[in-house]
Amino acid sequence: MPKALITGITGQDGSHLAEFLLSKGYEVLGMVRRTSTINFDRIRHFQDQVTLVQGDLLDQVSLISILEQHHPDEVYNLAAQSFVPTSWEQPVLTGEFTALGVTRLLDAIRLVDPKIRFYQASSSEMFGKVQAVPQNEKTPFYPRSPYGVAKVYGHWITVNYRESYGLFACSGILFNHEGPRRGLEFVTHKITNAVARIKLGMERELRLGNLDARRDWGYAPDYVRAMWLMLQQPEPDDYVIATGETHSVQEFCEEAFGYVGLDWRDYVVQDPRFMRPAEVDLLVGDASKARAKLGWQPTVTFRELVRIMVDADLEALQRNAHVPHITYA
Ligand code: NAP
Ligand code: F7E
């Protein structure tokens, strides 16, 4: 039975990847950091099928100990400070987690077992102020936030450890991917949650920032499948994972409000609080390499994604599930 370690298992992607690997017959280890309150909402339904181990990307010894004690065959590094606005407020911490954390983990692998296959969660935010449209593996990076800068470091250190030490290390350059488990502060879930609340009479408006920003939004379960496919190839490599379609935040609003019979213009208010110091205006990925080499393609359209998220939010609110309000920008 192959064994995989997932850092960031409590996050959106970590929870989907764990379920995917369990369905493939893997033994799954999930690294979690110590918190005063348990935050296992996304993994509770399969928690008894995985082994949770304590560790932190800030603490190199914890990473080495986990590898020495559990001997995984594959390591998926999904842990990061992943919210772009927070990276301006906490740029040094973002660099520690999202950039140097990758080196700590790669070095632990190099020291303990260089045969381990490694996946790094790189991001379309690395393209930032895009130098070509659409973006592929050869497009130069121009990050626009401390988060994007940290991810560029994580990408290149992954490539560097592959070239320096021969590690089987892959960087997946994933464009935005969403679903009902997305954090509520990200724009898609913020919108679908507000649509559900407004539809149910629990809220009257939705305050957003830049409505013109365009993103290539896919469905998270499709994207974790691509991570696994990368580690099953004969050679390590880097891949763009994207739908190839781009939509604006406004179009997302139109689709989500329209689905429940509302006009977004009656509810959406633009609020400068949610504008960013530097914006990524347009992302659209070219995943032809992943299609050709991994046989990967998305299965959920933009319209289906919006509907899946609105339905899930309506359902959760109607059964009185605890759906928290967003408390920060
Ligand atoms: P997410 O929901 O924010 O999850 C992040 C995970 O990282 C959480 O489990 C979090 O643990 C953990 N974490 C944060 N700091 C840590 C530390 N110092 N030590 C150990 N664990 C730590 O993010 P996601 O959307 O699943 O994304 C997964 C990865 O893909 C991230 O690296 C993200 O930057 C990258 N990415 C995401 C997208 C996307 O569209 N979703 C696209 C491209 C790349 P807690 O639960 O304890 O906070
Ligand atoms: O913003 C605009 C905002 O926060 C998308 C992370 O997973 O994907 C994600 O980063 C767009 C931006 O995601 C609001 O200005 C308008 O242009 O949902 P987001 P992101 O910044 O694209 C990449 C690939 C990652 O790697 C990241 O980890 O929406 N926008 N109004 C807003 N965004 C937010 N959050 N809130 C608003 O009110």
Short mmCIF file of C-alpha atoms and ligand atoms in Angstrom, two decimals:
data_model
loop_
_atom_site.label_atom_id
_atom_site.label_comp_id
_atom_site.label_asym_id
_atom_site.label_seq_id
_atom_site.Cartn_x
_atom_site.Cartn_y
_atom_site.Cartn_z
CA MET A 1 0.00 0.00 0.00
CA PRO A 2 1.62 3.32 -1.05
CA LYS A 3 1.90 5.94 1.68
CA ALA A 4 1.45 9.69 1.13
CA LEU A 5 2.06 12.63 3.45
CA ILE A 6 -0.09 15.73 2.88
CA THR A 7 0.90 19.04 4.47
CA GLY A 8 -2.15 21.32 4.66
CA ILE A 9 -4.62 18.42 4.95
CA THR A 10 -7.08 20.65 6.86
CA GLY A 11 -7.30 23.04 3.88
CA GLN A 12 -9.53 22.88 0.81
CA ASP A 13 -7.12 20.96 -1.43
CA GLY A 14 -5.64 18.81 1.34
CA SER A 15 -9.07 17.46 2.25
CA HIS A 16 -9.95 16.65 -1.38
CA LEU A 17 -6.54 15.10 -2.05
CA ALA A 18 -6.78 12.90 1.06
CA GLU A 19 -10.14 11.55 -0.11
CA PHE A 20 -8.79 10.98 -3.61
CA LEU A 21 -5.72 9.09 -2.34
CA LEU A 22 -7.85 6.98 0.02
CA SER A 23 -9.99 6.00 -2.98
CA LYS A 24 -6.77 4.90 -4.74
CA GLY A 25 -5.84 2.63 -1.81
CA TYR A 26 -3.20 4.87 -0.24
CA GLU A 27 -2.31 5.05 3.42
CA VAL A 28 -2.68 8.79 4.10
CA LEU A 29 -0.74 10.82 6.65
CA GLY A 30 -1.83 14.39 7.26
CA MET A 31 0.39 16.98 8.88
CA VAL A 32 -1.51 19.36 11.16
CA ARG A 33 -0.24 22.20 13.28
CA ARG A 34 -1.21 22.62 16.89
CA THR A 35 -4.16 24.96 17.43
CA SER A 36 -6.08 25.83 20.58
CA THR A 37 -9.34 24.89 18.87
CA ILE A 38 -9.62 21.92 16.52
CA ASN A 39 -10.20 23.03 12.90
CA PHE A 40 -10.98 19.67 11.29
CA ASP A 41 -14.28 20.69 9.63
CA ARG A 42 -13.11 19.65 6.15
CA ILE A 43 -11.67 16.28 7.20
CA ARG A 44 -14.00 15.15 9.98
CA HIS A 45 -15.97 12.82 7.69
CA PHE A 46 -12.88 10.70 6.90
CA GLN A 47 -10.67 11.49 9.90
CA ASP A 48 -10.74 7.89 11.14
CA GLN A 49 -9.22 6.70 7.84
CA VAL A 50 -6.09 8.89 7.98
CA THR A 51 -3.22 9.31 10.43
CA LEU A 52 -2.72 12.85 11.65
CA VAL A 53 0.77 13.88 12.71
CA GLN A 54 1.79 17.16 14.33
CA GLY A 55 4.23 19.39 12.50
CA ASP A 56 4.73 22.89 11.17
CA LEU A 57 6.48 24.25 8.09
CA LEU A 58 8.29 26.67 10.43
CA ASP A 59 9.82 23.80 12.39
CA GLN A 60 12.39 21.79 10.46
CA VAL A 61 12.87 19.16 13.19
CA SER A 62 9.16 18.32 13.12
CA LEU A 63 9.39 17.71 9.35
CA ILE A 64 12.44 15.47 9.65
CA SER A 65 10.85 13.49 12.52
CA ILE A 66 7.66 12.87 10.53
CA LEU A 67 9.60 11.54 7.54
CA GLU A 68 11.85 9.38 9.74
CA GLN A 69 8.95 7.90 11.68
CA HIS A 70 6.48 7.32 8.83
CA HIS A 71 8.53 6.81 5.62
CA PRO A 72 6.03 8.15 3.05
CA ASP A 73 6.53 7.34 -0.66
CA GLU A 74 5.00 10.66 -1.76
CA VAL A 75 4.86 14.10 -0.11
CA TYR A 76 2.31 16.71 -1.24
CA ASN A 77 3.23 20.16 0.07
CA LEU A 78 -0.09 22.01 0.13
CA ALA A 79 0.47 23.97 3.35
CA ALA A 80 0.88 27.71 2.91
CA GLN A 81 -0.39 31.11 3.94
CA SER A 82 -2.66 31.12 0.89
CA PHE A 83 -4.76 34.30 1.11
CA VAL A 84 -3.29 37.03 -1.09
CA PRO A 85 -4.46 40.14 0.92
CA THR A 86 -2.98 38.71 4.14
CA SER A 87 0.38 38.52 2.38
CA TRP A 88 0.58 42.34 2.37
CA GLU A 89 -0.29 42.47 6.07
CA GLN A 90 2.07 39.61 7.04
CA PRO A 91 4.71 39.53 4.30
CA VAL A 92 7.47 38.02 6.43
CA LEU A 93 5.28 35.24 7.82
CA THR A 94 4.00 34.54 4.31
CA GLY A 95 7.61 34.20 3.17
CA GLU A 96 8.41 31.86 6.07
CA PHE A 97 5.48 29.50 5.36
CA THR A 98 5.00 29.79 1.64
CA ALA A 99 8.62 30.23 0.48
CA LEU A 100 11.13 28.95 3.05
CA GLY A 101 8.74 26.23 4.24
CA VAL A 102 9.29 24.55 0.86
CA THR A 103 13.06 24.48 1.37
CA ARG A 104 12.67 23.08 4.89
CA LEU A 105 10.56 20.23 3.52
CA LEU A 106 12.79 19.56 0.49
CA ASP A 107 15.86 19.50 2.71
CA ALA A 108 14.15 17.10 5.11
CA ILE A 109 13.43 14.81 2.14
CA ARG A 110 17.01 15.09 0.89
CA LEU A 111 18.35 14.15 4.33
CA VAL A 112 15.90 11.39 5.26
CA ASP A 113 14.98 9.68 1.96
CA PRO A 114 15.77 11.29 -1.41
CA LYS A 115 13.63 8.66 -3.17
CA ILE A 116 10.43 10.32 -1.87
CA ARG A 117 8.37 11.88 -4.67
CA PHE A 118 7.51 15.52 -3.96
CA TYR A 119 4.68 17.77 -5.16
CA GLN A 120 4.85 21.56 -4.67
CA ALA A 121 1.62 23.59 -4.78
CA SER A 122 2.67 26.42 -7.07
CA SER A 123 0.23 29.04 -8.28
CA SER A 124 -0.94 31.09 -11.24
CA GLU A 125 -0.34 34.10 -8.97
CA MET A 126 3.30 33.73 -10.06
CA PHE A 127 2.26 35.07 -13.50
CA GLY A 128 0.79 38.20 -11.87
CA LYS A 129 1.15 41.02 -14.37
CA VAL A 130 0.96 38.57 -17.22
CA GLN A 131 3.67 38.56 -19.88
CA ALA A 132 1.64 36.41 -22.31
CA VAL A 133 -1.96 35.29 -22.83
CA PRO A 134 -2.73 32.46 -22.17
CA GLN A 135 -0.09 31.46 -19.60
CA ASN A 136 1.82 28.17 -19.92
CA GLU A 137 4.91 26.56 -18.35
CA LYS A 138 7.22 28.82 -20.39
CA THR A 139 5.53 32.15 -19.54
CA PRO A 140 7.85 34.38 -17.44
CA PHE A 141 6.74 35.13 -13.88
CA TYR A 142 5.87 38.66 -12.68
CA PRO A 143 4.29 38.25 -9.23
CA ARG A 144 2.17 41.11 -7.86
CA SER A 145 1.93 40.29 -4.14
CA PRO A 146 4.18 38.99 -1.37
CA TYR A 147 2.23 35.73 -1.76
CA GLY A 148 3.08 35.55 -5.47
CA VAL A 149 6.72 36.35 -4.76
CA ALA A 150 6.88 33.61 -2.11
CA LYS A 151 5.34 31.10 -4.55
CA VAL A 152 7.95 31.98 -7.19
CA TYR A 153 10.63 31.12 -4.62
CA GLY A 154 8.84 27.83 -3.80
CA HIS A 155 8.65 26.97 -7.49
CA TRP A 156 12.31 27.62 -8.22
CA ILE A 157 13.61 25.87 -5.11
CA THR A 158 11.61 22.82 -6.20
CA VAL A 159 13.18 22.97 -9.67
CA ASN A 160 16.57 23.58 -8.09
CA TYR A 161 16.42 20.55 -5.76
CA ARG A 162 15.38 18.42 -8.74
CA GLU A 163 18.37 19.67 -10.74
CA SER A 164 20.86 19.79 -7.84
CA TYR A 165 20.07 16.55 -6.04
CA GLY A 166 18.05 14.54 -8.56
CA LEU A 167 14.92 14.59 -6.37
CA PHE A 168 11.65 13.54 -8.00
CA ALA A 169 10.18 17.02 -7.39
CA CYS A 170 7.27 18.46 -9.39
CA SER A 171 5.75 21.92 -9.36
CA GLY A 172 2.06 22.12 -10.24
CA ILE A 173 1.19 25.64 -11.42
CA LEU A 174 -2.49 25.55 -10.55
CA PHE A 175 -4.93 28.26 -11.53
CA ASN A 176 -7.75 29.17 -9.12
CA HIS A 177 -9.84 26.19 -8.11
CA GLU A 178 -12.88 26.33 -5.96
CA GLY A 179 -15.76 24.41 -4.45
CA PRO A 180 -17.91 24.30 -1.32
CA ARG A 181 -14.83 23.75 0.86
CA ARG A 182 -13.15 26.97 -0.30
CA GLY A 183 -12.31 29.42 2.50
CA LEU A 184 -15.07 32.03 2.88
CA GLU A 185 -12.69 34.95 2.37
CA PHE A 186 -11.96 33.99 -1.27
CA VAL A 187 -14.16 35.81 -3.73
CA THR A 188 -16.08 32.83 -5.17
CA HIS A 189 -17.22 31.47 -1.83
CA LYS A 190 -17.78 34.96 -0.48
CA ILE A 191 -20.19 35.54 -3.39
CA THR A 192 -22.04 32.20 -3.27
CA ASN A 193 -22.39 32.40 0.52
CA ALA A 194 -23.83 35.93 0.23
CA VAL A 195 -26.18 34.84 -2.58
CA ALA A 196 -27.54 32.07 -0.36
CA ARG A 197 -27.92 34.39 2.64
CA ILE A 198 -29.64 37.09 0.55
CA LYS A 199 -31.95 34.51 -1.05
CA LEU A 200 -32.93 33.25 2.42
CA GLY A 201 -33.49 36.79 3.72
CA MET A 202 -30.53 36.69 6.08
CA GLU A 203 -28.53 39.48 4.42
CA ARG A 204 -29.17 42.48 2.15
CA GLU A 205 -25.93 43.34 0.40
CA LEU A 206 -22.55 42.02 -0.68
CA ARG A 207 -19.49 44.28 -0.48
CA LEU A 208 -16.75 43.46 -2.99
CA GLY A 209 -13.58 45.01 -4.38
CA ASN A 210 -12.46 44.88 -8.02
CA LEU A 211 -15.24 43.44 -10.18
CA ASP A 212 -13.16 43.56 -13.36
CA ALA A 213 -10.44 41.09 -12.32
CA ARG A 214 -10.55 37.96 -14.47
CA ARG A 215 -9.70 34.47 -13.27
CA ASP A 216 -9.53 30.96 -14.72
CA TRP A 217 -11.72 29.18 -12.16
CA GLY A 218 -11.87 25.37 -11.98
CA TYR A 219 -13.27 22.75 -9.61
CA ALA A 220 -10.96 21.68 -6.76
CA PRO A 221 -11.52 17.86 -6.96
CA ASP A 222 -10.39 17.95 -10.62
CA TYR A 223 -7.20 19.73 -9.61
CA VAL A 224 -6.08 17.32 -6.86
CA ARG A 225 -6.30 14.51 -9.43
CA ALA A 226 -3.70 16.40 -11.47
CA MET A 227 -1.35 16.57 -8.45
CA TRP A 228 -1.41 12.80 -8.13
CA LEU A 229 -0.96 12.25 -11.87
CA MET A 230 2.23 14.36 -11.81
CA LEU A 231 3.81 12.04 -9.24
CA GLN A 232 2.93 8.89 -11.24
CA GLN A 233 4.97 9.91 -14.32
CA PRO A 234 8.35 8.33 -15.21
CA GLU A 235 10.10 11.74 -14.92
CA PRO A 236 9.45 14.74 -12.65
CA ASP A 237 8.26 17.90 -14.41
CA ASP A 238 6.22 21.09 -13.99
CA TYR A 239 2.67 21.51 -15.30
CA VAL A 240 0.08 24.25 -15.68
CA ILE A 241 -3.39 23.11 -14.58
CA ALA A 242 -6.27 25.31 -15.75
CA THR A 243 -9.58 25.26 -17.61
CA GLY A 244 -8.50 27.66 -20.39
CA GLU A 245 -11.55 29.88 -19.76
CA THR A 246 -11.51 33.25 -18.06
CA HIS A 247 -14.36 35.10 -16.34
CA SER A 248 -14.56 38.36 -14.41
CA VAL A 249 -15.68 38.68 -10.79
CA GLN A 250 -18.73 40.50 -12.19
CA GLU A 251 -19.58 37.53 -14.41
CA PHE A 252 -19.32 35.26 -11.37
CA CYS A 253 -21.81 37.54 -9.59
CA GLU A 254 -24.17 37.57 -12.59
CA GLU A 255 -24.14 33.79 -12.78
CA ALA A 256 -24.54 33.18 -9.02
CA PHE A 257 -27.30 35.74 -8.38
CA GLY A 258 -28.99 34.83 -11.68
CA TYR A 259 -29.13 31.15 -10.68
CA VAL A 260 -31.43 31.98 -7.72
CA GLY A 261 -33.49 34.48 -9.75
CA LEU A 262 -31.85 37.70 -8.44
CA ASP A 263 -30.15 40.59 -10.22
CA TRP A 264 -26.62 41.11 -8.83
CA ARG A 265 -26.84 44.90 -9.41
CA ASP A 266 -29.48 45.15 -6.68
CA TYR A 267 -27.13 43.75 -4.01
CA VAL A 268 -23.44 44.21 -4.87
CA VAL A 269 -21.70 47.28 -3.46
CA GLN A 270 -18.13 48.16 -4.39
CA ASP A 271 -16.01 48.81 -1.31
CA PRO A 272 -12.44 50.18 -1.53
CA ARG A 273 -11.60 48.12 1.57
CA PHE A 274 -11.41 45.05 -0.67
CA MET A 275 -9.17 46.60 -3.34
CA ARG A 276 -5.57 45.37 -3.45
CA PRO A 277 -2.36 47.47 -3.51
CA ALA A 278 -1.44 45.70 -6.77
CA GLU A 279 -3.89 43.60 -8.77
CA VAL A 280 -3.61 40.57 -11.03
CA ASP A 281 -5.98 41.66 -13.80
CA LEU A 282 -6.20 38.65 -16.08
CA LEU A 283 -5.39 34.98 -15.67
CA VAL A 284 -6.13 32.29 -18.22
CA GLY A 285 -4.11 29.10 -18.38
CA ASP A 286 -2.99 26.87 -21.21
CA ALA A 287 -2.97 23.30 -19.84
CA SER A 288 -2.13 21.57 -23.12
CA LYS A 289 1.01 19.96 -21.66
CA ALA A 290 -1.02 18.42 -18.82
CA ARG A 291 -3.64 17.27 -21.32
CA ALA A 292 -1.03 15.64 -23.55
CA LYS A 293 1.30 14.12 -20.92
CA LEU A 294 -0.98 13.47 -17.95
CA GLY A 295 -4.22 12.86 -19.83
CA TRP A 296 -5.75 15.46 -17.49
CA GLN A 297 -8.76 17.60 -18.27
CA PRO A 298 -11.35 19.45 -16.19
CA THR A 299 -14.80 17.87 -15.80
CA VAL A 300 -16.80 20.81 -14.39
CA THR A 301 -17.72 23.95 -16.34
CA PHE A 302 -17.79 27.50 -14.95
CA ARG A 303 -21.59 27.49 -14.80
CA GLU A 304 -21.65 24.09 -13.05
CA LEU A 305 -19.04 25.26 -10.54
CA VAL A 306 -21.10 28.32 -9.59
CA ARG A 307 -24.20 26.19 -9.19
CA ILE A 308 -22.45 23.53 -7.10
CA MET A 309 -21.27 26.26 -4.72
CA VAL A 310 -24.58 28.13 -4.49
CA ASP A 311 -26.47 24.85 -3.91
CA ALA A 312 -24.04 23.79 -1.18
CA ASP A 313 -24.36 27.15 0.61
CA LEU A 314 -28.15 27.12 0.39
CA GLU A 315 -28.25 23.56 1.68
CA ALA A 316 -25.87 24.29 4.61
CA LEU A 317 -27.82 27.39 5.68
CA GLN A 318 -31.18 25.65 5.35
CA ARG A 319 -30.13 22.80 7.62
CA ASN A 320 -28.80 25.41 10.05
CA ALA A 321 -25.25 24.23 9.68
CA HIS A 322 -22.74 26.60 11.21
CA VAL A 323 -21.63 28.82 8.33
CA PRO A 324 -19.47 31.59 9.78
CA HIS A 325 -19.47 35.20 8.62
CA ILE A 326 -16.28 36.58 7.17
CA THR A 327 -14.66 38.81 9.73
CA TYR A 328 -11.81 40.33 7.70
CA ALA A 329 -11.13 41.58 4.18
P1 NAP B 1 -6.03 26.59 2.27
O1 NAP B 1 -7.43 26.10 2.24
O2 NAP B 1 -5.74 27.97 2.76
O3 NAP B 1 -5.17 25.54 3.17
C1 NAP B 1 -3.88 25.85 3.60
C2 NAP B 1 -3.41 24.74 4.53
O4 NAP B 1 -2.06 25.04 4.96
C3 NAP B 1 -4.24 24.56 5.80
O5 NAP B 1 -4.35 23.19 6.08
C4 NAP B 1 -3.36 25.22 6.87
O6 NAP B 1 -3.55 24.71 8.16
C5 NAP B 1 -1.98 24.82 6.36
N1 NAP B 1 -0.88 25.63 6.92
C6 NAP B 1 -0.72 26.96 6.82
N2 NAP B 1 0.42 27.32 7.40
C7 NAP B 1 1.02 26.20 7.86
C8 NAP B 1 2.23 25.93 8.55
N3 NAP B 1 3.08 26.90 8.91
N4 NAP B 1 2.53 24.65 8.85
C9 NAP B 1 1.68 23.67 8.52
N5 NAP B 1 0.51 23.85 7.89
C10 NAP B 1 0.19 25.11 7.56
O7 NAP B 1 -5.37 26.46 0.82
P2 NAP B 1 -5.85 25.61 -0.46
O8 NAP B 1 -6.79 26.44 -1.25
O9 NAP B 1 -6.23 24.25 -0.03
O10 NAP B 1 -4.50 25.57 -1.31
C11 NAP B 1 -3.55 24.52 -1.12
C12 NAP B 1 -2.20 24.98 -1.62
O11 NAP B 1 -2.29 25.29 -3.00
C13 NAP B 1 -1.65 26.25 -0.98
O12 NAP B 1 -0.25 26.14 -0.94
C14 NAP B 1 -2.06 27.36 -1.93
O13 NAP B 1 -1.19 28.47 -1.79
C15 NAP B 1 -1.90 26.63 -3.24
N6 NAP B 1 -2.74 27.07 -4.35
C16 NAP B 1 -4.08 27.16 -4.20
C17 NAP B 1 -4.87 27.49 -5.28
C18 NAP B 1 -6.38 27.57 -5.16
O14 NAP B 1 -7.00 28.13 -6.06
N7 NAP B 1 -6.98 26.98 -4.14
C19 NAP B 1 -4.29 27.73 -6.53
C20 NAP B 1 -2.91 27.61 -6.64
C21 NAP B 1 -2.14 27.25 -5.55
P3 NAP B 1 -4.64 25.34 9.18
O15 NAP B 1 -5.94 24.66 8.84
O16 NAP B 1 -4.09 24.99 10.50
O17 NAP B 1 -4.70 26.83 8.92
O1 F7E B 2 -9.46 36.83 -5.48
C1 F7E B 2 -11.04 39.98 -6.63
C2 F7E B 2 -9.59 40.06 -6.17
O2 F7E B 2 -9.04 36.10 -3.13
C3 F7E B 2 -9.80 36.70 -6.84
C4 F7E B 2 -5.73 31.81 -3.86
O3 F7E B 2 -6.18 30.48 -3.78
O4 F7E B 2 -5.97 31.80 -6.22
C5 F7E B 2 -6.35 32.48 -5.06
O5 F7E B 2 -5.90 33.84 -5.09
C6 F7E B 2 -10.04 38.05 -7.46
C7 F7E B 2 -8.94 39.09 -7.15
O6 F7E B 2 -8.23 34.68 -5.10
C8 F7E B 2 -13.05 40.68 -3.70
O7 F7E B 2 -9.10 41.40 -6.24
C9 F7E B 2 -12.93 41.39 -5.75
O8 F7E B 2 -8.61 39.77 -8.33
O9 F7E B 2 -10.61 34.74 -4.58
P1 F7E B 2 -9.39 35.56 -4.49
P2 F7E B 2 -6.78 35.03 -5.68
O10 F7E B 2 -6.24 36.28 -5.13
O11 F7E B 2 -6.89 34.91 -7.17
C10 F7E B 2 -4.56 31.72 -6.47
C11 F7E B 2 -4.34 30.90 -7.71
C12 F7E B 2 -3.79 31.26 -5.30
O12 F7E B 2 -2.75 30.62 -5.43
C13 F7E B 2 -4.22 31.78 -3.97
O13 F7E B 2 -3.71 30.97 -2.91
O14 F7E B 2 -11.24 38.59 -6.90
N1 F7E B 2 -11.99 40.42 -5.59
N2 F7E B 2 -13.60 41.56 -4.60
C14 F7E B 2 -12.05 39.96 -4.33
N3 F7E B 2 -11.33 39.01 -3.71
C15 F7E B 2 -11.63 38.74 -2.41
N4 F7E B 2 -10.96 37.76 -1.77
N5 F7E B 2 -12.61 39.44 -1.74
C16 F7E B 2 -13.36 40.42 -2.34
O15 F7E B 2 -14.22 41.02 -1.72
#
